[in-house]
Tab-separated table of C-alpha atoms and ligand atoms in Angstrom:
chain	number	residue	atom	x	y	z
A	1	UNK	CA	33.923	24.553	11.251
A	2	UNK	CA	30.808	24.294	13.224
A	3	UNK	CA	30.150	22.422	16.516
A	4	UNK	CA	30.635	18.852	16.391
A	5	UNK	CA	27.502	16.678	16.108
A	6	UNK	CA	26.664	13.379	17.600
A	7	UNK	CA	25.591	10.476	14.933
A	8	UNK	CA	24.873	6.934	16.162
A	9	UNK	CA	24.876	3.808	14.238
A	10	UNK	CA	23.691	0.511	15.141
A	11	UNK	CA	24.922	-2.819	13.647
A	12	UNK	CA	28.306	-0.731	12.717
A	13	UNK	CA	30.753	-3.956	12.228
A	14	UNK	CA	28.127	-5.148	9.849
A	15	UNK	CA	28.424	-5.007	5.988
A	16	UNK	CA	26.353	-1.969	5.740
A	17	UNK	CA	28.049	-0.487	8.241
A	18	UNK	CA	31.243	-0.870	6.449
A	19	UNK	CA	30.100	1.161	4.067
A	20	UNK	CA	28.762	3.761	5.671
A	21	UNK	CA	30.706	4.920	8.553
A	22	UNK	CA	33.605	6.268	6.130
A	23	UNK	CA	31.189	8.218	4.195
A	24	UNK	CA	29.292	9.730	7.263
A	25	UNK	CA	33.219	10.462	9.249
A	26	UNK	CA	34.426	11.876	5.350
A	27	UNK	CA	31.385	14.274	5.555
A	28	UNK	CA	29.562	13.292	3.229
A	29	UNK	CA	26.399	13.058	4.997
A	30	UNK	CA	26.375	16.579	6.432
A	31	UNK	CA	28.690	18.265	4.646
A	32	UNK	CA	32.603	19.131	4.753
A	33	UNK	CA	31.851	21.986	7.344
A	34	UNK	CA	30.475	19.510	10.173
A	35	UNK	CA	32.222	17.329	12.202
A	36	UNK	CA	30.540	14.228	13.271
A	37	UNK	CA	31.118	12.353	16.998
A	38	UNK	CA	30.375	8.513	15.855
A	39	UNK	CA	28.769	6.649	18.428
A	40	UNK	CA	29.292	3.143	17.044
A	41	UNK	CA	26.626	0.319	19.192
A	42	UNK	CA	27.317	-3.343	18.434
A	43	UNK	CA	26.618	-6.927	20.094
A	44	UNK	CA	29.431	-8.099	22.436
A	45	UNK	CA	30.697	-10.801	20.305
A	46	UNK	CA	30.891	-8.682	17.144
A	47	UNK	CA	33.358	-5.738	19.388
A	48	UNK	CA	36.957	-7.300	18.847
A	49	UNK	CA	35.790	-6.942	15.126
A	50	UNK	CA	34.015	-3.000	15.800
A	51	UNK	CA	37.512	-2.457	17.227
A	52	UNK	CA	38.868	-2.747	14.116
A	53	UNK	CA	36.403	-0.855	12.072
A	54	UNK	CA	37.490	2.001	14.860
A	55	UNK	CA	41.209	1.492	14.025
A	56	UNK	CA	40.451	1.694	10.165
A	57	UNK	CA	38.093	5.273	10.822
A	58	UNK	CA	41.052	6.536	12.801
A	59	UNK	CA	43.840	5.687	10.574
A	60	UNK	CA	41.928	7.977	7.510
A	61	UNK	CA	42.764	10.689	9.799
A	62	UNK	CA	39.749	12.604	8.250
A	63	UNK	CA	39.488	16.425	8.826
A	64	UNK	CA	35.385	16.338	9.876
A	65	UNK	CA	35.665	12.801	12.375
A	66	UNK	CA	36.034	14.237	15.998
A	67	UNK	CA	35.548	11.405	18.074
A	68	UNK	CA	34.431	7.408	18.196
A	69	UNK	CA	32.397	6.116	20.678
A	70	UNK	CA	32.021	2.157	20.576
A	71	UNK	CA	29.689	-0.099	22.385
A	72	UNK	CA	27.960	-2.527	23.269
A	73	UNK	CA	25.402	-0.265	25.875
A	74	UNK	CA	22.416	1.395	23.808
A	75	UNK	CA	22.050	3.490	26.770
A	76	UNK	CA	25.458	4.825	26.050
A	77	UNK	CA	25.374	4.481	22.159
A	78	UNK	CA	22.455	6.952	22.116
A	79	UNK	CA	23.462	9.219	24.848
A	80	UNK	CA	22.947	13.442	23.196
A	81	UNK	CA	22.715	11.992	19.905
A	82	UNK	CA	21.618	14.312	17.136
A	83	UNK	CA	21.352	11.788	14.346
A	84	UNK	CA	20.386	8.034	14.758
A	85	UNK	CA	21.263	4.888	11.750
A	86	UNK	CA	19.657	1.923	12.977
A	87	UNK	CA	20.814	-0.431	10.738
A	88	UNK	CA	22.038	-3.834	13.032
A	89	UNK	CA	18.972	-5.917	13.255
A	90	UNK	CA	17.752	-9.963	13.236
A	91	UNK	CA	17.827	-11.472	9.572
A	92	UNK	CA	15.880	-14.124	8.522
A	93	UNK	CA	17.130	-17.867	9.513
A	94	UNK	CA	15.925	-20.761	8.079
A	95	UNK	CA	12.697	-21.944	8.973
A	96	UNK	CA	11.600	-18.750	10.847
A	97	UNK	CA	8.537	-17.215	9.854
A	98	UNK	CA	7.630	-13.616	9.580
A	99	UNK	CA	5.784	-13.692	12.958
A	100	UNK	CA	9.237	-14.759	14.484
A	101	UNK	CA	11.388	-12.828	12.343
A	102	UNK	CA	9.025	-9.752	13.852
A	103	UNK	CA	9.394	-10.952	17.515
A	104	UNK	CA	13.265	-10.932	16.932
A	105	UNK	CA	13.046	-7.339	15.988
A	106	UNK	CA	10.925	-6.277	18.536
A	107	UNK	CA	13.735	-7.663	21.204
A	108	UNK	CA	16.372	-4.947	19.720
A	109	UNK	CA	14.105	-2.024	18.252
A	110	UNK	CA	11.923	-2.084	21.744
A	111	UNK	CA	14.996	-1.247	24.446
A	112	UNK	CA	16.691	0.490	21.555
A	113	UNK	CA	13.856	2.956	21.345
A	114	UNK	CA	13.266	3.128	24.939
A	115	UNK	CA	17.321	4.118	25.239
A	116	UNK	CA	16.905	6.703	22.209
A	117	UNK	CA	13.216	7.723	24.315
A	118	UNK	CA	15.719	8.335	27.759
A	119	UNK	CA	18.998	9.609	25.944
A	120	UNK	CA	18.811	11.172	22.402
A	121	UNK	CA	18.522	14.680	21.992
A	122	UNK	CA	14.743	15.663	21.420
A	123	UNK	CA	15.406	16.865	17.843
A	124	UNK	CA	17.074	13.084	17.191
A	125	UNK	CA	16.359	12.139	13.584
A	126	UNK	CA	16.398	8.593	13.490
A	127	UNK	CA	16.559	6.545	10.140
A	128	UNK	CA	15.583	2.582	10.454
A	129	UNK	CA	17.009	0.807	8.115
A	130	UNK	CA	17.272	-2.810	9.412
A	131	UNK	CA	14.239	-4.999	7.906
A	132	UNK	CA	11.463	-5.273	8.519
A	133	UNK	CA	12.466	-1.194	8.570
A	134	UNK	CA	9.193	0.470	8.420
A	135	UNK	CA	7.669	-1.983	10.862
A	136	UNK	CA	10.835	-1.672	13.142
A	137	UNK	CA	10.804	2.090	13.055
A	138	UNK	CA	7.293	1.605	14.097
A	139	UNK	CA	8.269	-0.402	17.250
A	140	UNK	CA	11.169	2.234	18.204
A	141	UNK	CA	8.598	5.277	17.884
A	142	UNK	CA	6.090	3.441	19.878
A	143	UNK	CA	8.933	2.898	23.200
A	144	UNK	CA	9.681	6.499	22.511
A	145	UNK	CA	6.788	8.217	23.909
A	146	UNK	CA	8.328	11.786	24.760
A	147	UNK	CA	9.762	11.813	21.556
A	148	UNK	CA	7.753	13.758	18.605
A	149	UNK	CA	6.687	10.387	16.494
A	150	UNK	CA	8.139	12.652	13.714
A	151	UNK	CA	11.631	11.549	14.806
A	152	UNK	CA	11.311	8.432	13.599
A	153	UNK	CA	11.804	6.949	10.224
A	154	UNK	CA	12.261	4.408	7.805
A	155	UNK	CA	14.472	3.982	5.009
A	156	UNK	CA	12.636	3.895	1.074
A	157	UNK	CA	15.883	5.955	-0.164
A	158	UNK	CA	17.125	2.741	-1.751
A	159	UNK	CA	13.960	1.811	-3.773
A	160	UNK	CA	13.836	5.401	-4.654
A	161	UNK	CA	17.509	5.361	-6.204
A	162	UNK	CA	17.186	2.246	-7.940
A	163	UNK	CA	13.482	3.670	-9.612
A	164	UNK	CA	15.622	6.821	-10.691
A	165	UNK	CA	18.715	4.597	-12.135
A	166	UNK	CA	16.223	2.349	-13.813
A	167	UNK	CA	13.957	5.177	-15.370
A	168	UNK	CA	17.515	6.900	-16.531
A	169	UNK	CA	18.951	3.449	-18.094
A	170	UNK	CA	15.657	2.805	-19.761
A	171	UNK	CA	16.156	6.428	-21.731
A	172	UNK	CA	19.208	7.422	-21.793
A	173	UNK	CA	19.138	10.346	-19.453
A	174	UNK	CA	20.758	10.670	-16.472
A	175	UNK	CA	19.890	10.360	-13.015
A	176	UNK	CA	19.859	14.175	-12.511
A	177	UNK	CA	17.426	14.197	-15.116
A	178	UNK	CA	15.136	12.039	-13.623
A	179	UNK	CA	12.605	14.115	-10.729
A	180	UNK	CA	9.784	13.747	-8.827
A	181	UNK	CA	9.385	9.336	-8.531
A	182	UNK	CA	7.765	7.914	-5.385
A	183	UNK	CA	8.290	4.987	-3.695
A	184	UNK	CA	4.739	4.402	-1.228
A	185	UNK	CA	4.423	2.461	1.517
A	186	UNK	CA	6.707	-0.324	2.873
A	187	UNK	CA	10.305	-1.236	1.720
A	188	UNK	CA	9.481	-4.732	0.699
A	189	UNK	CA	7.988	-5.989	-2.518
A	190	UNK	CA	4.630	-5.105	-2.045
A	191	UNK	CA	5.865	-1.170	-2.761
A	192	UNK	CA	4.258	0.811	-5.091
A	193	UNK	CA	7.131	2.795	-7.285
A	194	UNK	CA	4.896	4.958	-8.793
A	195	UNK	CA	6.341	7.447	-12.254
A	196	UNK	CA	2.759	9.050	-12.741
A	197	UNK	CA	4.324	12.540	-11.746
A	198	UNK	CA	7.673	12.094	-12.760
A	199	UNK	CA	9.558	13.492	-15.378
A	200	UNK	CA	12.514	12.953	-17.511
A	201	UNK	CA	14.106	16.097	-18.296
A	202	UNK	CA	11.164	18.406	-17.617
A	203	UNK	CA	8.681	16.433	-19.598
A	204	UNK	CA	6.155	13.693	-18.236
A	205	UNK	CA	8.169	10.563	-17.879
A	206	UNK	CA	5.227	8.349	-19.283
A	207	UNK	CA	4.821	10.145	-22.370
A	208	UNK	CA	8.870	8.586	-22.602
A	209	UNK	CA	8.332	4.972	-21.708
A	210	UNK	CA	5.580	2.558	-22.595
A	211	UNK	CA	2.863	1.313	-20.098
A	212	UNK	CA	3.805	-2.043	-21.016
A	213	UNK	CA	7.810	-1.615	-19.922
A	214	UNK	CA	6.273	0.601	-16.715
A	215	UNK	CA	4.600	-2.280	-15.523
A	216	UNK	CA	5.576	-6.026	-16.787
A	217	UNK	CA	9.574	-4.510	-16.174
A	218	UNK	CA	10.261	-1.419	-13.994
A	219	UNK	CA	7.757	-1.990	-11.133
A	220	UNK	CA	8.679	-5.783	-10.670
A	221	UNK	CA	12.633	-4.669	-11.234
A	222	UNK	CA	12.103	-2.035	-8.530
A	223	UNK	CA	10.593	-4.285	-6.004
A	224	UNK	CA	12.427	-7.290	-6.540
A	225	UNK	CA	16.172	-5.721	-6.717
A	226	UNK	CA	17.446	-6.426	-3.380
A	227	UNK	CA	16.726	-10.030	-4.303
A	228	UNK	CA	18.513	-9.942	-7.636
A	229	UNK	CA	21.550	-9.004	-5.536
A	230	UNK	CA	21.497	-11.394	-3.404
A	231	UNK	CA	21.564	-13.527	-6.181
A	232	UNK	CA	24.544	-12.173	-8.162
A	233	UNK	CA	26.572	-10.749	-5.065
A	234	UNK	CA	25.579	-13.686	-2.594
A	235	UNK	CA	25.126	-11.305	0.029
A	236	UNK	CA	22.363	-8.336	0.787
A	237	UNK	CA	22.904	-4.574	-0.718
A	238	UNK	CA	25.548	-2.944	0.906
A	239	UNK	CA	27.013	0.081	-0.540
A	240	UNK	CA	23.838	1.245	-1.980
A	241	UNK	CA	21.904	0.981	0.898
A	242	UNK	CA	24.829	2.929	2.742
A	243	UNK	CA	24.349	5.335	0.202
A	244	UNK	CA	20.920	5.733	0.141
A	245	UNK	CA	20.789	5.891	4.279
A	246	UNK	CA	23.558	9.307	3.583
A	247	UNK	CA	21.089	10.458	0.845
A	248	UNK	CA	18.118	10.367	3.549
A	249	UNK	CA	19.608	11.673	6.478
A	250	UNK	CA	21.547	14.570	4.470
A	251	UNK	CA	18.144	15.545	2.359
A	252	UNK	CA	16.104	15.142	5.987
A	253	UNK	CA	18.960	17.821	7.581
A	254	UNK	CA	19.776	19.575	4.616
A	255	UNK	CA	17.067	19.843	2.465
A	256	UNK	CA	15.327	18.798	-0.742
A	257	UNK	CA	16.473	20.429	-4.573
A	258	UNK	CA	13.693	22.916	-5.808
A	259	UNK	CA	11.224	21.634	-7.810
A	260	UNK	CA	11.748	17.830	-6.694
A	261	UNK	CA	10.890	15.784	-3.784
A	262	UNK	CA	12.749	12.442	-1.897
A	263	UNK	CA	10.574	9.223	-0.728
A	264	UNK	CA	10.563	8.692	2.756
A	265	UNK	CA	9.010	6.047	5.144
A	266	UNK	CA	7.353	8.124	7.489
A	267	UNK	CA	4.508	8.078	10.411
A	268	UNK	CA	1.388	8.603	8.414
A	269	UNK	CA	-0.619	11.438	9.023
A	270	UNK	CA	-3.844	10.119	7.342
A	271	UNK	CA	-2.629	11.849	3.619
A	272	UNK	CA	-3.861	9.957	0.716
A	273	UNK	CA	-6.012	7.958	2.636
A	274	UNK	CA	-3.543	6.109	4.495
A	275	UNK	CA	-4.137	4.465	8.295
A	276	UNK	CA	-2.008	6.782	10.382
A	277	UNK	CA	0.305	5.738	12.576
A	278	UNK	CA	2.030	3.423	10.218
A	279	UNK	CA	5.403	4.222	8.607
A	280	UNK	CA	4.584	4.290	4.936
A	281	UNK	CA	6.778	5.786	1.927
A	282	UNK	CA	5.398	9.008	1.121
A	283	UNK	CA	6.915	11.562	-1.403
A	284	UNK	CA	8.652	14.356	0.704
A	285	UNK	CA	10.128	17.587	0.886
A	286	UNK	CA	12.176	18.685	3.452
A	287	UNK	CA	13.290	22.164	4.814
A	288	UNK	CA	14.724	23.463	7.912
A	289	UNK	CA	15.648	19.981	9.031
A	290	UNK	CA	12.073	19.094	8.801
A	291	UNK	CA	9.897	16.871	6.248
A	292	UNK	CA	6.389	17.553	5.011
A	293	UNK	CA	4.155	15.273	2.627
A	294	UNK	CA	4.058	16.181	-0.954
A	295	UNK	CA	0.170	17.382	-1.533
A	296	UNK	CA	-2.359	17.085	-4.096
A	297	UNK	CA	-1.142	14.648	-6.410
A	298	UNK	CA	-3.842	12.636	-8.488
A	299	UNK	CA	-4.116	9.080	-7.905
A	300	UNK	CA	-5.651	7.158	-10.174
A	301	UNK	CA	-7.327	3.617	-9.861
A	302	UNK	CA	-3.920	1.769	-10.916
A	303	UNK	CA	-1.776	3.664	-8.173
A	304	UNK	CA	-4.896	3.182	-5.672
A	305	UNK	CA	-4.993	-0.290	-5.751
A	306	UNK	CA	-1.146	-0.575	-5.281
A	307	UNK	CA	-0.773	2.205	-2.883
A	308	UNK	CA	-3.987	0.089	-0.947
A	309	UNK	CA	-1.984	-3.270	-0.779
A	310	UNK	CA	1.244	-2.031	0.302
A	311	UNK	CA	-0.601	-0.637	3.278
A	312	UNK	CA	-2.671	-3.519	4.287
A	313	UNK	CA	1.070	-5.300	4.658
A	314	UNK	CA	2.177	-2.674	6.939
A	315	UNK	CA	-1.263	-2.305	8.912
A	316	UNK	CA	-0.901	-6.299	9.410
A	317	UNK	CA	2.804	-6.081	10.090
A	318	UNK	CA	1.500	-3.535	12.965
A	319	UNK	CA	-0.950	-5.979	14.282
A	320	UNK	CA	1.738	-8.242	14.800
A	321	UNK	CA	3.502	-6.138	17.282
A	322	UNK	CA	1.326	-4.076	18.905
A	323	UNK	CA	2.142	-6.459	22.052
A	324	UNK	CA	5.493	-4.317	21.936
A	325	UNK	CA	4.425	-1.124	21.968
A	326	UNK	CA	4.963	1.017	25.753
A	327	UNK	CA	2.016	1.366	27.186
B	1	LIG	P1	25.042	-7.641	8.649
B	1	LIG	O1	24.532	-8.940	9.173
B	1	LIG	O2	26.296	-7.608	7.841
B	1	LIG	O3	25.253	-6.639	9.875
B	1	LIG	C1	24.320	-6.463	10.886
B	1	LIG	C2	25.087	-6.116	12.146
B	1	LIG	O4	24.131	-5.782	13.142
B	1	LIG	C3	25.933	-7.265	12.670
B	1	LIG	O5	27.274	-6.819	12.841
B	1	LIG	C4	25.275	-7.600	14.012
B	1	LIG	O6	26.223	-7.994	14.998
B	1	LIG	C5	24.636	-6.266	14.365
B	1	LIG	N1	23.543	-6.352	15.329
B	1	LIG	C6	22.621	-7.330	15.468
B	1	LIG	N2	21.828	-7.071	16.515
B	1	LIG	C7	22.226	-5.892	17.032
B	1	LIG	C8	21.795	-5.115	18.128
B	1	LIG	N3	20.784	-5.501	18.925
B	1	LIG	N4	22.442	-3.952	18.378
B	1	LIG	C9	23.475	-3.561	17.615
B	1	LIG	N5	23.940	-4.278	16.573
B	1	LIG	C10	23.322	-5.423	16.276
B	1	LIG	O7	23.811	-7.005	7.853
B	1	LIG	P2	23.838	-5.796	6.809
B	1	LIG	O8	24.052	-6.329	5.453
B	1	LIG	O9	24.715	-4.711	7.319
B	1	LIG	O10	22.284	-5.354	6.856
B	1	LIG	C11	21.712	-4.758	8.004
B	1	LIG	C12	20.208	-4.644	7.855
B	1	LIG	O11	19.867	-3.803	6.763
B	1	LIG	C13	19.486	-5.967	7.586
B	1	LIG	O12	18.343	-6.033	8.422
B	1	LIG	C14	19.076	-5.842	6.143
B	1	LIG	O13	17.933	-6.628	5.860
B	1	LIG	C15	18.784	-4.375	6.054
B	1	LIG	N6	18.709	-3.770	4.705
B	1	LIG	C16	17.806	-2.780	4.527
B	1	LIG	C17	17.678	-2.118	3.326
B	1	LIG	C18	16.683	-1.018	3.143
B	1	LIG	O14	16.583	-0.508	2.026
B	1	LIG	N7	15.907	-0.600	4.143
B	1	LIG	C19	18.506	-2.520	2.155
B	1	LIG	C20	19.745	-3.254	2.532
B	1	LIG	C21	19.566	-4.245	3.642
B	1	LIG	O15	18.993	-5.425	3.122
């Protein structure tokens, strides 16, 4: 066994959180030979129920969970972390508008990235996955300035899946058969899921599907799932997005398969044309615990105009907060 690790999650008596913190104590997130120190940060009216989320981790007596932290302190929630799931954030009420929705974000991803900023380990990797996420990543990173901005990302893992499950339902393959889709720019629906280099069991995936099904079905179906759950379930993605969060953080510290790549919402470096600065989905690989943009690929006029809108969302999401950035 190596040396324990330190992996905090925010929002962790929440329904994502549920799902998650079992799979991340069972090892499923960084393997069966690395035990995990949760650090579990939560509101103070939501810890009687945290305390009972604790009880339940404890009680699976699992071989790789080392230790529980809970809290309601960031400054202690984030204290030599290694790994950071920031998943508890403001949704939605009625009436409130995305201007407020953003302000209500800003109050929790501000101090929480200032506390990551003051207490994390410098190598944190940090996954946002509360919505706005890319937007709210953006705020963290920007209260986090001794912190490499390359710490900091967003969650597109779900969107990613779901392209991959829809591509593989559509023809009959399976997931593993599915490589190399891309989810750019932000997780909302404005994302581009683009299949131009993917393939279905080695061969060009749209030589397999029709242009018509690619974009009257799978893009729309892509951007608008989340909704269609909350319409059959009555409640948000839970499990999947657990998943996907474990799929990010294990490919970001483990690595990428040969020959394929992961989509990741990540500080733009100016690569395709994009504004940098803001966290946009970008095809990745990762090595050595590190992530680097997929090069090269052609974009043609169809993915440019899509690839074009998602980021005017996200460069006026930015404008929107700037106000909470450290100075
Ligand atoms: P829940 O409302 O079940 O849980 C959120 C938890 O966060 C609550 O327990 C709440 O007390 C806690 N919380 C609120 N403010 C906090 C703070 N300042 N510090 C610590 N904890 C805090 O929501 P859940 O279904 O778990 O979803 C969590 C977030 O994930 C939402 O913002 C949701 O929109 C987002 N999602 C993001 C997805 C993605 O792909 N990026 C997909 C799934 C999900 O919709």
């Amino acid at each position: 066994m190596k040396a324990p690790v330190r992996v905090a999650v925010t929002g962790a008596a929440g329904q994502i959180g549920y799902a998650l913190l079992f799979r991340i104590a069972a090892g499923d997130m960084l393997g069966p030979d690395q035990p995990v120190i949760l650090h579990l940060l939560e509101i103070t009216p939501a810890l009687p129920a945290l305390q009972g989320v604790v009880m339940e981790l404890n009680d699976c007596a699992f071989p790789t969970l080392h230790g529980v932290v809970a809290t309601d302190d960031a400054n202690v929630a984030f204290k030599d972390v290694d790994f950071a799931l920031l998943v508890g954030a403001r949704p939605r009420g009625p009436g409130m508008e995305r201007k407020d929705l953003l302000e209500a974000n800003g109050a929790i991803f501000a101090p929480q990235g200032k506390a990551i900023n003051d207490h994390a380990k410098r190598s944190v990797k940090v996954l946002v996955v509360g919505n706005p996420a890319n937007t709210n990543a953006l705020i963290a990173q920007s209260n986090a300035p001794d912190l490499d901005p390359n710490c900091f990302t967003a969650m597109v893992r779900l969107d990613h899946n779901r392209a991959i499950s829809q591509l593989a339902e559509k023809t009959g393959a399976l997931n593993t058969d599915i490589a190399q889709v891309t989810i750019w720019g932000n997780h909302s629906s404005t994302q581009y899921p683009d299949v131009h280099h993917a393939s279905i069991k080695g061969k060009p995936a749209l030589e397999q599907i029709d242009q018509a099904w690619y974009e009257g079905t799978f893009i729309p179906t892509v951007q608008q799932r989340g909704a269609a759950i909350i319409k059959a379930r009555g409640a948000s993605s839970a499990a999947s997005a657990a998943s996907a969060a474990i799929d990010h953080m294990r490919n970001w510290a483990l690595g990428t398969a040969e020959g394929d790549w992961v989509s990741m919402g990540i500080p733009s470096d100016g690569s395709y044309g994009i504004e940098p600065g803001v966290i946009y989905g970008y095809p990745c690989t990762c090595k050595d615990g590190k992530f680097a943009i997929v090069q090269g690929l052609a974009i043609n006029e169809f993915s440019r105009a899509r690839m074009d809108a998602t980021e005017k969302e996200l460069r006026e999401e930015r404008a929107g907060v700037e106000h909470l950035f450290a100075k």
